[in-house]
Amino acid sequence: MLASFDPDSLQGDEELARIARFAAHLCDAPSASVSLVEAARQRFIASEGFEETETPRSTSFCATTMLGSEIFEVLDASVDQRFRDYALVTGASHLRYYVGAPLISREGASLGALCVTDTKAHSEPLTDVQREGLRVLAEAVMRRIETHREAGRTMAEIKLSAARVQFVLDSVPDIAWSAAPGGYFDYFNARWEKTTGLPRPQNVEDWRNVIHPDEYERTRAKFMAAVEKSEPFEDEWRMKQADGGYRYVLSRAVPSTHDPETARWYGTLTDIDDTYRISQERELLAGELAHRIKNIFSVIIGLITLHSQGDATQKAFGEILADNVRALSRAQDFALHIGDQSEENLQSLLAILMAPYGIPGSSAVTISGDDVPTGRRAATPLALTFHELATNSAKYGALSVANGKLSISIKRSADAVTIVWRESGGPQTKAPEDTGFGSRLIRMSIQNQLGGSIEHDWRSEGLHAELVLPLERLAQ
């Protein structure tokens, strides 16, 4: 018998019954059947005018038919030594005439026959037209069987695939769910019961039993807003566990279409409680670290100020050194907050570094251009560089007068970033006659630590400086 084919599923098939009916009419006989011959029996899965449902294979006419590839015909079985003692011939069925066309699969396997029978012997064999017609009908029977076989194979594959998907869904640590349009939740994987010990929710209100009371209304409103717009949903809340406690989960859901009326929803609940609490502990630790580092910087600045008093030269040097330490303190503030994605770019760092300069409430300093990722290691040399530029501008350049302006523009390319420093509206500038500590500090920071370059252009309207920094070094 064919793989993926269940004969029981075709028992009484209407299409095969119509073929049998026409076969009987074609052969001028009262009855016809589609028979499948098994190891010990012959089964009639569709018949016309034939009462039997099965017979032993040992007394099956069709078992003889399927031994060959051509139509097999018996005009009078009662006088045929091969069949005259068969129960169908001697018994109440009173079979006399038989003709069968073998049913052969595309793999060449003989399955049975499309047979036509009569209780009266026939004096003449089938005509060529009748024989050809019977062959065509037998081919139609096989097409029906093959179609059913393919459908069975496809269904078996679908069931196997569904079983595998279900196994995967039930094995993952996340809770997976789906909902029909209208907010009816129709599927949860096995993880739901294992995690919550609660019945599966059927609507949004049922989720009240599992979401922490302090967070239910907020996340419900957020989810319903996503449903109304058919937009992806994401939120964090505490989910009740089977032991009565609560754990933080990341709740995500996506719609199947952009139409709120027809969209199905597919979602997951991921346990993030351990990660969430570790993150809180790290934030607390980072805050304490930031506080202590700021205290250290304050102590250093205080010591510099204390030990530089009394001597004009030492005092001037102390002020410069204290200003540099303050710049490093601001850079450290930036580095400690880099975990916040909104602050890990060059514009944010420059805004922090330039905050002490210019006139409050004015637009003396403007920063514009591309977003460029900036890492912790790059923050320190950048702080020293721009602090030095800003200090010089506040003493001698555009930021030393009320109408002075400073613009900083950032342009990103494939592998580098160009920062242009433009001063205007200040006193006329000129290049310094000698290279002081500040210039050496800038070049050391830009060239040695960041692998970049800086060029100064002392224009009449103000300093124009251009810095080129490798993106790779800047992101470190």
CSV table of C-alpha atoms in Angstrom, one decimal:
chain,number,residue,atom,x,y,z
A,1,MET,CA,0.0,0.0,0.0
A,2,LEU,CA,1.2,3.6,-0.6
A,3,ALA,CA,2.9,5.5,2.1
A,4,SER,CA,0.8,8.4,3.6
A,5,PHE,CA,-2.4,6.8,2.2
A,6,ASP,CA,-5.1,5.6,4.5
A,7,PRO,CA,-7.8,3.5,2.6
A,8,ASP,CA,-10.3,4.2,5.3
A,9,SER,CA,-10.2,7.9,4.5
A,10,LEU,CA,-11.5,7.1,0.9
A,11,GLN,CA,-14.2,4.6,2.0
A,12,GLY,CA,-17.5,5.7,0.3
A,13,ASP,CA,-15.7,8.5,-1.6
A,14,GLU,CA,-18.4,10.1,-3.8
A,15,GLU,CA,-16.0,10.8,-6.7
A,16,LEU,CA,-14.9,7.2,-6.8
A,17,ALA,CA,-18.5,6.1,-6.6
A,18,ARG,CA,-19.4,8.2,-9.7
A,19,ILE,CA,-16.5,6.6,-11.6
A,20,ALA,CA,-17.7,3.1,-10.6
A,21,ARG,CA,-21.2,4.0,-11.7
A,22,PHE,CA,-20.0,5.2,-15.1
A,23,ALA,CA,-17.8,2.1,-15.5
A,24,ALA,CA,-20.8,-0.2,-15.0
A,25,HIS,CA,-22.8,1.8,-17.5
A,26,LEU,CA,-19.9,1.8,-20.0
A,27,CYS,CA,-19.6,-2.0,-19.8
A,28,ASP,CA,-23.3,-2.8,-19.9
A,29,ALA,CA,-23.2,-4.3,-16.4
A,30,PRO,CA,-25.2,-3.6,-13.2
A,31,SER,CA,-22.3,-3.3,-10.8
A,32,ALA,CA,-18.8,-2.0,-10.5
A,33,SER,CA,-16.3,-1.4,-7.7
A,34,VAL,CA,-13.0,0.2,-6.8
A,35,SER,CA,-11.1,-2.5,-5.0
A,36,LEU,CA,-7.8,-2.3,-3.0
A,37,VAL,CA,-6.0,-5.6,-2.5
A,38,GLU,CA,-4.1,-6.0,0.8
A,39,ALA,CA,-2.1,-8.8,2.1
A,40,ALA,CA,-5.0,-10.9,3.3
A,41,ARG,CA,-8.1,-9.3,2.0
A,42,GLN,CA,-9.7,-7.3,-0.8
A,43,ARG,CA,-11.6,-4.1,0.1
A,44,PHE,CA,-14.2,-2.4,-2.0
A,45,ILE,CA,-13.9,1.4,-1.1
A,46,ALA,CA,-16.5,2.6,-3.6
A,47,SER,CA,-19.2,0.6,-5.4
A,48,GLU,CA,-22.2,0.7,-7.6
A,49,GLY,CA,-24.8,-2.1,-7.3
A,50,PHE,CA,-22.4,-4.3,-5.3
A,51,GLU,CA,-23.2,-5.3,-1.7
A,52,GLU,CA,-19.9,-6.8,-0.6
A,53,THR,CA,-17.4,-4.6,1.3
A,54,GLU,CA,-14.5,-7.0,1.4
A,55,THR,CA,-13.5,-10.6,0.5
A,56,PRO,CA,-10.5,-12.8,1.2
A,57,ARG,CA,-7.6,-12.2,-1.1
A,58,SER,CA,-7.4,-15.9,-1.8
A,59,THR,CA,-10.7,-15.7,-3.7
A,60,SER,CA,-10.2,-12.2,-5.2
A,61,PHE,CA,-10.6,-11.7,-9.0
A,62,CYS,CA,-8.8,-8.4,-8.6
A,63,ALA,CA,-5.8,-10.1,-7.1
A,64,THR,CA,-5.4,-11.8,-10.4
A,65,THR,CA,-6.0,-8.6,-12.4
A,66,MET,CA,-3.3,-6.7,-10.5
A,67,LEU,CA,-0.7,-9.4,-11.5
A,68,GLY,CA,-0.7,-7.8,-15.0
A,69,SER,CA,-0.8,-4.4,-16.5
A,70,GLU,CA,-3.7,-4.9,-19.0
A,71,ILE,CA,-7.4,-5.3,-18.6
A,72,PHE,CA,-8.4,-8.8,-17.4
A,73,GLU,CA,-11.8,-10.1,-18.5
A,74,VAL,CA,-13.8,-13.3,-17.5
A,75,LEU,CA,-17.0,-13.9,-19.6
A,76,ASP,CA,-18.4,-16.7,-17.4
A,77,ALA,CA,-16.7,-17.5,-14.1
A,78,SER,CA,-18.8,-20.5,-13.5
A,79,VAL,CA,-17.1,-22.4,-16.3
A,80,ASP,CA,-13.6,-21.0,-15.6
A,81,GLN,CA,-11.5,-23.5,-13.7
A,82,ARG,CA,-9.6,-20.7,-12.0
A,83,PHE,CA,-12.7,-19.1,-10.4
A,84,ARG,CA,-15.7,-21.4,-10.5
A,85,ASP,CA,-15.2,-22.4,-6.9
A,86,TYR,CA,-14.9,-18.9,-5.5
A,87,ALA,CA,-17.5,-17.9,-2.9
A,88,LEU,CA,-18.6,-14.9,-5.1
A,89,VAL,CA,-19.4,-17.4,-7.9
A,90,THR,CA,-21.0,-20.2,-5.9
A,91,GLY,CA,-22.7,-18.0,-3.2
A,92,ALA,CA,-25.5,-15.5,-3.1
A,93,SER,CA,-23.6,-12.9,-5.1
A,94,HIS,CA,-23.9,-15.3,-8.1
A,95,LEU,CA,-21.0,-13.6,-10.0
A,96,ARG,CA,-20.6,-14.6,-13.6
A,97,TYR,CA,-19.0,-11.8,-15.5
A,98,TYR,CA,-15.9,-9.9,-14.4
A,99,VAL,CA,-13.7,-7.4,-16.1
A,100,GLY,CA,-11.0,-5.3,-14.3
A,101,ALA,CA,-8.5,-2.6,-15.1
A,102,PRO,CA,-5.4,-2.7,-12.8
A,103,LEU,CA,-4.7,0.3,-10.6
A,104,ILE,CA,-1.0,1.0,-10.8
A,105,SER,CA,0.7,3.9,-9.0
A,106,ARG,CA,3.3,6.1,-10.6
A,107,GLU,CA,5.9,4.2,-8.7
A,108,GLY,CA,4.7,1.0,-10.5
A,109,ALA,CA,3.0,-0.6,-7.5
A,110,SER,CA,-0.2,-2.6,-8.1
A,111,LEU,CA,-2.9,-1.5,-5.7
A,112,GLY,CA,-6.0,-3.3,-6.9
A,113,ALA,CA,-8.5,-2.8,-9.7
A,114,LEU,CA,-11.5,-0.9,-11.1
A,115,CYS,CA,-13.8,-3.9,-11.7
A,116,VAL,CA,-17.2,-4.4,-13.4
A,117,THR,CA,-19.3,-7.4,-12.5
A,118,ASP,CA,-22.5,-9.0,-13.6
A,119,THR,CA,-24.7,-11.9,-12.3
A,120,LYS,CA,-25.1,-12.9,-16.0
A,121,ALA,CA,-22.4,-14.3,-18.2
A,122,HIS,CA,-21.5,-12.1,-21.2
A,123,SER,CA,-21.2,-13.7,-24.6
A,124,GLU,CA,-19.0,-11.1,-26.1
A,125,PRO,CA,-15.9,-9.4,-24.7
A,126,LEU,CA,-15.6,-5.6,-24.4
A,127,THR,CA,-15.1,-3.6,-27.5
A,128,ASP,CA,-12.0,-1.6,-28.1
A,129,VAL,CA,-13.8,1.6,-27.2
A,130,GLN,CA,-15.1,0.1,-23.9
A,131,ARG,CA,-11.6,-1.2,-23.0
A,132,GLU,CA,-10.1,2.2,-23.7
A,133,GLY,CA,-12.8,3.9,-21.6
A,134,LEU,CA,-12.2,1.5,-18.7
A,135,ARG,CA,-8.5,2.3,-18.8
A,136,VAL,CA,-9.3,6.0,-18.7
A,137,LEU,CA,-11.6,5.5,-15.8
A,138,ALA,CA,-8.9,3.5,-14.0
A,139,GLU,CA,-6.4,6.3,-14.5
A,140,ALA,CA,-9.0,8.7,-13.0
A,141,VAL,CA,-9.3,6.5,-10.0
A,142,MET,CA,-5.5,6.6,-9.6
A,143,ARG,CA,-5.4,10.3,-9.9
A,144,ARG,CA,-8.0,10.6,-7.1
A,145,ILE,CA,-6.0,8.2,-5.0
A,146,GLU,CA,-2.8,10.0,-5.7
A,147,THR,CA,-4.4,13.4,-4.9
A,148,HIS,CA,-5.7,12.0,-1.6
A,149,ARG,CA,-2.3,10.5,-1.0
A,150,GLU,CA,-0.5,13.9,-1.5
A,151,ALA,CA,-3.1,15.6,0.7
A,152,GLY,CA,-2.4,13.0,3.4
A,153,ARG,CA,1.4,13.5,3.0
A,154,THR,CA,1.0,17.3,3.1
A,155,MET,CA,-1.3,17.1,6.2
A,156,ALA,CA,1.2,14.7,7.9
A,157,GLU,CA,4.0,17.2,7.2
A,158,ILE,CA,1.9,20.1,8.5
A,159,LYS,CA,1.1,18.2,11.6
A,160,LEU,CA,4.8,17.2,12.1
A,161,SER,CA,5.9,20.8,11.5
A,162,ALA,CA,3.2,22.1,13.9
A,163,ALA,CA,4.3,19.5,16.5
A,164,ARG,CA,7.9,20.7,16.1
A,165,VAL,CA,7.0,24.3,16.4
A,166,GLN,CA,4.8,23.5,19.4
A,167,PHE,CA,7.7,21.6,21.0
A,168,VAL,CA,10.0,24.6,20.4
A,169,LEU,CA,7.5,27.1,21.8
A,170,ASP,CA,6.9,24.9,24.9
A,171,SER,CA,10.7,24.5,25.4
A,172,VAL,CA,11.8,28.1,25.3
A,173,PRO,CA,12.0,30.0,28.6
A,174,ASP,CA,9.7,32.8,27.3
A,175,ILE,CA,5.9,32.9,27.4
A,176,ALA,CA,4.5,33.1,23.9
A,177,TRP,CA,1.0,34.1,23.0
A,178,SER,CA,-1.3,35.2,20.2
A,179,ALA,CA,-4.5,37.1,20.0
A,180,ALA,CA,-7.2,37.4,17.4
A,181,PRO,CA,-8.6,40.7,16.2
A,182,GLY,CA,-10.7,42.3,18.8
A,183,GLY,CA,-8.4,41.4,21.7
A,184,TYR,CA,-9.3,37.7,22.2
A,185,PHE,CA,-6.3,35.8,23.4
A,186,ASP,CA,-6.4,32.4,21.7
A,187,TYR,CA,-3.0,30.8,22.3
A,188,PHE,CA,-0.4,30.5,25.1
A,189,ASN,CA,2.5,28.0,25.2
A,190,ALA,CA,3.0,25.7,28.1
A,191,ARG,CA,5.3,28.1,29.8
A,192,TRP,CA,2.3,30.2,30.9
A,193,GLU,CA,0.9,27.6,33.3
A,194,LYS,CA,4.4,26.6,34.6
A,195,THR,CA,5.2,30.3,35.3
A,196,THR,CA,2.0,31.7,36.7
A,197,GLY,CA,-0.1,28.7,37.7
A,198,LEU,CA,-3.1,30.7,36.5
A,199,PRO,CA,-5.7,30.1,33.8
A,200,ARG,CA,-4.9,31.5,30.4
A,201,PRO,CA,-6.3,35.0,30.0
A,202,GLN,CA,-9.0,35.4,27.2
A,203,ASN,CA,-9.2,39.2,27.1
A,204,VAL,CA,-7.3,42.2,28.3
A,205,GLU,CA,-9.2,42.5,31.6
A,206,ASP,CA,-8.1,38.9,32.5
A,207,TRP,CA,-4.5,40.2,32.6
A,208,ARG,CA,-5.3,42.1,35.7
A,209,ASN,CA,-4.8,38.8,37.6
A,210,VAL,CA,-1.2,38.5,36.6
A,211,ILE,CA,0.1,42.1,36.2
A,212,HIS,CA,1.2,44.0,39.4
A,213,PRO,CA,-1.7,46.2,40.6
A,214,ASP,CA,0.6,49.3,40.5
A,215,GLU,CA,1.4,48.7,36.8
A,216,TYR,CA,-1.8,47.2,35.2
A,217,GLU,CA,-3.6,50.4,34.2
A,218,ARG,CA,-0.4,52.0,32.7
A,219,THR,CA,0.6,49.0,30.6
A,220,ARG,CA,-3.0,48.3,29.6
A,221,ALA,CA,-3.4,51.8,28.3
A,222,LYS,CA,-0.1,51.5,26.4
A,223,PHE,CA,-1.1,48.2,24.9
A,224,MET,CA,-4.6,49.4,23.8
A,225,ALA,CA,-3.0,52.5,22.2
A,226,ALA,CA,-0.7,50.1,20.2
A,227,VAL,CA,-3.8,48.0,19.2
A,228,GLU,CA,-5.7,51.1,18.0
A,229,LYS,CA,-2.8,52.1,15.8
A,230,SER,CA,-1.7,48.5,14.9
A,231,GLU,CA,1.9,49.4,16.0
A,232,PRO,CA,4.5,47.2,17.9
A,233,PHE,CA,4.2,47.2,21.7
A,234,GLU,CA,6.9,47.0,24.3
A,235,ASP,CA,6.8,47.5,28.0
A,236,GLU,CA,8.2,46.3,31.3
A,237,TRP,CA,6.1,45.3,34.3
A,238,ARG,CA,6.0,42.8,37.2
A,239,MET,CA,4.3,39.5,36.6
A,240,LYS,CA,2.8,37.4,39.3
A,241,GLN,CA,4.5,34.0,39.7
A,242,ALA,CA,3.0,30.6,40.7
A,243,ASP,CA,4.5,31.1,44.2
A,244,GLY,CA,2.7,34.4,44.7
A,245,GLY,CA,5.8,36.6,44.2
A,246,TYR,CA,6.4,39.1,41.3
A,247,ARG,CA,9.2,39.2,38.7
A,248,TYR,CA,10.0,41.8,36.1
A,249,VAL,CA,9.2,40.8,32.5
A,250,LEU,CA,9.8,42.4,29.1
A,251,SER,CA,6.5,42.3,27.3
A,252,ARG,CA,6.6,42.6,23.5
A,253,ALA,CA,3.9,42.2,20.8
A,254,VAL,CA,3.7,42.8,17.1
A,255,PRO,CA,0.6,43.0,14.8
A,256,SER,CA,0.3,40.8,11.7
A,257,THR,CA,-1.0,43.8,9.6
A,258,HIS,CA,-1.2,47.5,9.7
A,259,ASP,CA,-5.0,47.3,9.8
A,260,PRO,CA,-6.3,47.5,13.4
A,261,GLU,CA,-9.6,45.7,12.3
A,262,THR,CA,-7.9,42.6,10.9
A,263,ALA,CA,-4.5,42.4,12.7
A,264,ARG,CA,-3.7,39.4,14.8
A,265,TRP,CA,-1.2,39.9,17.6
A,266,TYR,CA,1.8,37.8,18.5
A,267,GLY,CA,3.7,38.4,21.7
A,268,THR,CA,6.3,37.2,24.2
A,269,LEU,CA,7.0,37.7,27.9
A,270,THR,CA,10.7,37.5,28.7
A,271,ASP,CA,11.8,37.3,32.3
A,272,ILE,CA,14.3,40.1,32.9
A,273,ASP,CA,14.1,40.2,36.7
A,274,ASP,CA,17.7,39.3,37.4
A,275,THR,CA,19.0,41.7,34.7
A,276,TYR,CA,16.7,44.4,35.9
A,277,ARG,CA,17.9,44.1,39.5
A,278,ILE,CA,21.5,43.9,38.4
A,279,SER,CA,21.0,47.1,36.3
A,280,GLN,CA,19.5,48.9,39.3
A,281,GLU,CA,22.5,47.8,41.5
A,282,ARG,CA,24.9,49.0,38.8
A,283,GLU,CA,23.1,52.4,38.5
A,284,LEU,CA,23.3,52.8,42.3
A,285,LEU,CA,27.0,51.8,42.2
A,286,ALA,CA,27.6,54.2,39.3
A,287,GLY,CA,25.9,57.0,41.2
A,288,GLU,CA,28.0,56.4,44.3
A,289,LEU,CA,31.1,56.2,42.1
A,290,ALA,CA,30.3,59.4,40.4
A,291,HIS,CA,29.7,61.1,43.7
A,292,ARG,CA,33.0,59.9,45.1
A,293,ILE,CA,34.9,60.9,42.0
A,294,LYS,CA,33.5,64.4,42.0
A,295,ASN,CA,34.5,64.6,45.7
A,296,ILE,CA,38.1,63.6,44.7
A,297,PHE,CA,38.1,66.2,41.9
A,298,SER,CA,36.9,68.8,44.4
A,299,VAL,CA,39.6,67.8,46.9
A,300,ILE,CA,42.3,68.1,44.1
A,301,ILE,CA,41.0,71.5,43.0
A,302,GLY,CA,41.0,72.6,46.7
A,303,LEU,CA,44.6,71.4,47.2
A,304,ILE,CA,45.7,73.1,44.0
A,305,THR,CA,44.1,76.4,45.1
A,306,LEU,CA,45.5,76.1,48.7
A,307,HIS,CA,49.1,75.4,47.6
A,308,SER,CA,49.2,78.0,44.8
A,309,GLN,CA,48.3,81.0,47.1
A,310,GLY,CA,50.8,83.6,48.0
A,311,ASP,CA,52.8,83.6,44.8
A,312,ALA,CA,51.5,85.2,41.6
A,313,THR,CA,53.2,82.7,39.3
A,314,GLN,CA,52.0,79.7,41.3
A,315,LYS,CA,48.6,81.1,41.5
A,316,ALA,CA,48.3,81.6,37.7
A,317,PHE,CA,49.6,78.0,37.2
A,318,GLY,CA,47.2,76.7,39.9
A,319,GLU,CA,44.2,78.4,38.2
A,320,ILE,CA,45.1,76.8,34.9
A,321,LEU,CA,45.6,73.4,36.5
A,322,ALA,CA,42.3,73.7,38.4
A,323,ASP,CA,40.4,74.6,35.3
A,324,ASN,CA,41.8,71.5,33.5
A,325,VAL,CA,40.8,69.3,36.5
A,326,ARG,CA,37.3,70.8,36.2
A,327,ALA,CA,37.2,69.9,32.5
A,328,LEU,CA,38.2,66.4,33.4
A,329,SER,CA,35.5,66.3,36.0
A,330,ARG,CA,32.9,67.2,33.4
A,331,ALA,CA,34.3,64.6,31.0
A,332,GLN,CA,34.0,62.0,33.8
A,333,ASP,CA,30.4,62.9,34.3
A,334,PHE,CA,29.8,62.2,30.6
A,335,ALA,CA,31.7,58.9,30.7
A,336,LEU,CA,29.6,57.7,33.7
A,337,HIS,CA,26.4,58.4,31.8
A,338,ILE,CA,27.3,56.7,28.5
A,339,GLY,CA,25.0,53.8,29.3
A,340,ASP,CA,22.2,56.2,28.4
A,341,GLN,CA,21.9,56.0,24.6
A,342,SER,CA,20.7,59.5,24.3
A,343,GLU,CA,24.0,60.9,25.7
A,344,GLU,CA,26.7,58.7,24.0
A,345,ASN,CA,27.5,61.1,21.2
A,346,LEU,CA,30.0,63.9,20.5
A,347,GLN,CA,27.4,66.7,20.5
A,348,SER,CA,26.4,65.7,24.1
A,349,LEU,CA,30.0,65.7,25.3
A,350,LEU,CA,30.7,69.1,23.7
A,351,ALA,CA,27.5,70.6,25.2
A,352,ILE,CA,28.7,69.5,28.6
A,353,LEU,CA,32.2,70.8,28.1
A,354,MET,CA,31.1,74.2,26.7
A,355,ALA,CA,28.4,74.8,29.3
A,356,PRO,CA,30.5,77.1,31.4
A,357,TYR,CA,31.3,79.4,28.5
A,358,GLY,CA,29.3,82.1,26.8
A,359,ILE,CA,26.7,84.3,28.3
A,360,PRO,CA,23.8,82.4,30.0
A,361,GLY,CA,20.6,82.6,27.9
A,362,SER,CA,22.5,83.7,24.8
A,363,SER,CA,23.4,81.8,21.7
A,364,ALA,CA,27.1,82.7,22.0
A,365,VAL,CA,28.0,79.0,21.5
A,366,THR,CA,26.3,76.8,19.0
A,367,ILE,CA,27.0,73.1,18.3
A,368,SER,CA,25.6,71.4,15.2
A,369,GLY,CA,26.2,68.5,12.8
A,370,ASP,CA,26.2,64.7,12.8
A,371,ASP,CA,25.7,62.3,15.7
A,372,VAL,CA,29.0,60.5,16.3
A,373,PRO,CA,29.4,57.7,18.9
A,374,THR,CA,31.9,58.7,21.6
A,375,GLY,CA,33.5,56.3,24.1
A,376,ARG,CA,34.8,56.7,27.6
A,377,ARG,CA,38.5,56.6,26.6
A,378,ALA,CA,38.0,59.4,24.1
A,379,ALA,CA,36.2,61.7,26.6
A,380,THR,CA,39.3,62.7,28.5
A,381,PRO,CA,41.6,63.9,25.6
A,382,LEU,CA,38.5,65.6,24.1
A,383,ALA,CA,37.8,67.4,27.4
A,384,LEU,CA,41.4,68.7,27.7
A,385,THR,CA,41.4,69.8,24.0
A,386,PHE,CA,38.1,71.7,24.0
A,387,HIS,CA,38.7,73.1,27.5
A,388,GLU,CA,41.9,74.6,26.3
A,389,LEU,CA,40.3,76.1,23.1
A,390,ALA,CA,37.4,77.5,25.1
A,391,THR,CA,39.7,79.0,27.8
A,392,ASN,CA,41.8,80.8,25.2
A,393,SER,CA,38.6,82.0,23.5
A,394,ALA,CA,37.3,83.3,26.8
A,395,LYS,CA,40.6,85.1,27.5
A,396,TYR,CA,41.6,86.4,24.1
A,397,GLY,CA,39.0,85.4,21.5
A,398,ALA,CA,35.3,85.6,20.6
A,399,LEU,CA,34.1,84.5,24.0
A,400,SER,CA,35.9,87.4,25.7
A,401,VAL,CA,33.5,90.0,24.4
A,402,ALA,CA,29.7,90.4,24.6
A,403,ASN,CA,29.0,90.1,20.9
A,404,GLY,CA,31.4,87.2,20.2
A,405,LYS,CA,30.2,84.0,18.7
A,406,LEU,CA,31.5,80.5,18.6
A,407,SER,CA,30.2,77.7,16.3
A,408,ILE,CA,31.3,74.1,16.4
A,409,SER,CA,30.2,71.9,13.5
A,410,ILE,CA,30.6,68.1,13.2
A,411,LYS,CA,30.7,66.2,9.9
A,412,ARG,CA,31.0,62.5,9.8
A,413,SER,CA,32.5,60.6,6.8
A,414,ALA,CA,33.1,56.8,6.2
A,415,ASP,CA,36.0,56.5,8.7
A,416,ALA,CA,36.6,59.9,10.3
A,417,VAL,CA,34.9,62.9,11.8
A,418,THR,CA,35.8,66.5,11.1
A,419,ILE,CA,35.2,69.1,13.8
A,420,VAL,CA,35.4,72.8,12.8
A,421,TRP,CA,35.8,75.4,15.5
A,422,ARG,CA,34.8,78.9,14.2
A,423,GLU,CA,35.1,82.1,16.2
A,424,SER,CA,33.6,85.5,15.0
A,425,GLY,CA,32.8,88.9,16.4
A,426,GLY,CA,35.8,89.0,18.8
A,427,PRO,CA,39.0,90.9,18.8
A,428,GLN,CA,41.4,90.4,16.0
A,429,THR,CA,43.6,87.3,16.6
A,430,LYS,CA,47.1,86.3,15.6
A,431,ALA,CA,49.1,83.2,15.9
A,432,PRO,CA,51.1,83.0,19.1
A,433,GLU,CA,54.9,83.6,18.8
A,434,ASP,CA,55.8,80.5,20.8
A,435,THR,CA,54.2,77.2,21.6
A,436,GLY,CA,53.0,77.1,25.1
A,437,PHE,CA,51.8,74.4,27.4
A,438,GLY,CA,48.2,74.6,26.1
A,439,SER,CA,49.2,74.1,22.5
A,440,ARG,CA,51.4,71.1,23.5
A,441,LEU,CA,48.5,69.7,25.5
A,442,ILE,CA,46.1,69.9,22.6
A,443,ARG,CA,48.5,68.2,20.2
A,444,MET,CA,49.3,65.5,22.6
A,445,SER,CA,45.6,64.8,23.2
A,446,ILE,CA,44.6,64.9,19.5
A,447,GLN,CA,47.7,63.3,17.9
A,448,ASN,CA,49.0,60.9,20.5
A,449,GLN,CA,45.9,59.8,22.2
A,450,LEU,CA,43.2,60.0,19.5
A,451,GLY,CA,45.4,59.5,16.4
A,452,GLY,CA,44.0,62.6,14.7
A,453,SER,CA,45.2,66.0,13.6
A,454,ILE,CA,44.4,69.7,14.3
A,455,GLU,CA,45.1,72.8,12.1
A,456,HIS,CA,44.8,76.4,13.3
A,457,ASP,CA,44.0,79.3,11.1
A,458,TRP,CA,44.3,82.7,12.9
A,459,ARG,CA,41.9,84.8,10.9
A,460,SER,CA,41.0,88.4,11.5
A,461,GLU,CA,37.5,87.6,12.6
A,462,GLY,CA,38.6,84.9,14.9
A,463,LEU,CA,40.3,81.5,15.3
A,464,HIS,CA,39.3,78.8,12.7
A,465,ALA,CA,40.5,75.4,13.8
A,466,GLU,CA,39.8,72.0,12.1
A,467,LEU,CA,40.2,68.7,13.9
A,468,VAL,CA,40.1,65.4,12.0
A,469,LEU,CA,39.6,62.3,14.2
A,470,PRO,CA,39.4,58.6,13.3
A,471,LEU,CA,35.9,57.2,14.1
A,472,GLU,CA,37.4,54.0,15.5
A,473,ARG,CA,39.5,55.8,18.1
A,474,LEU,CA,36.7,58.2,18.9
A,475,ALA,CA,34.3,55.4,19.8
A,476,GLN,CA,36.7,53.7,22.3
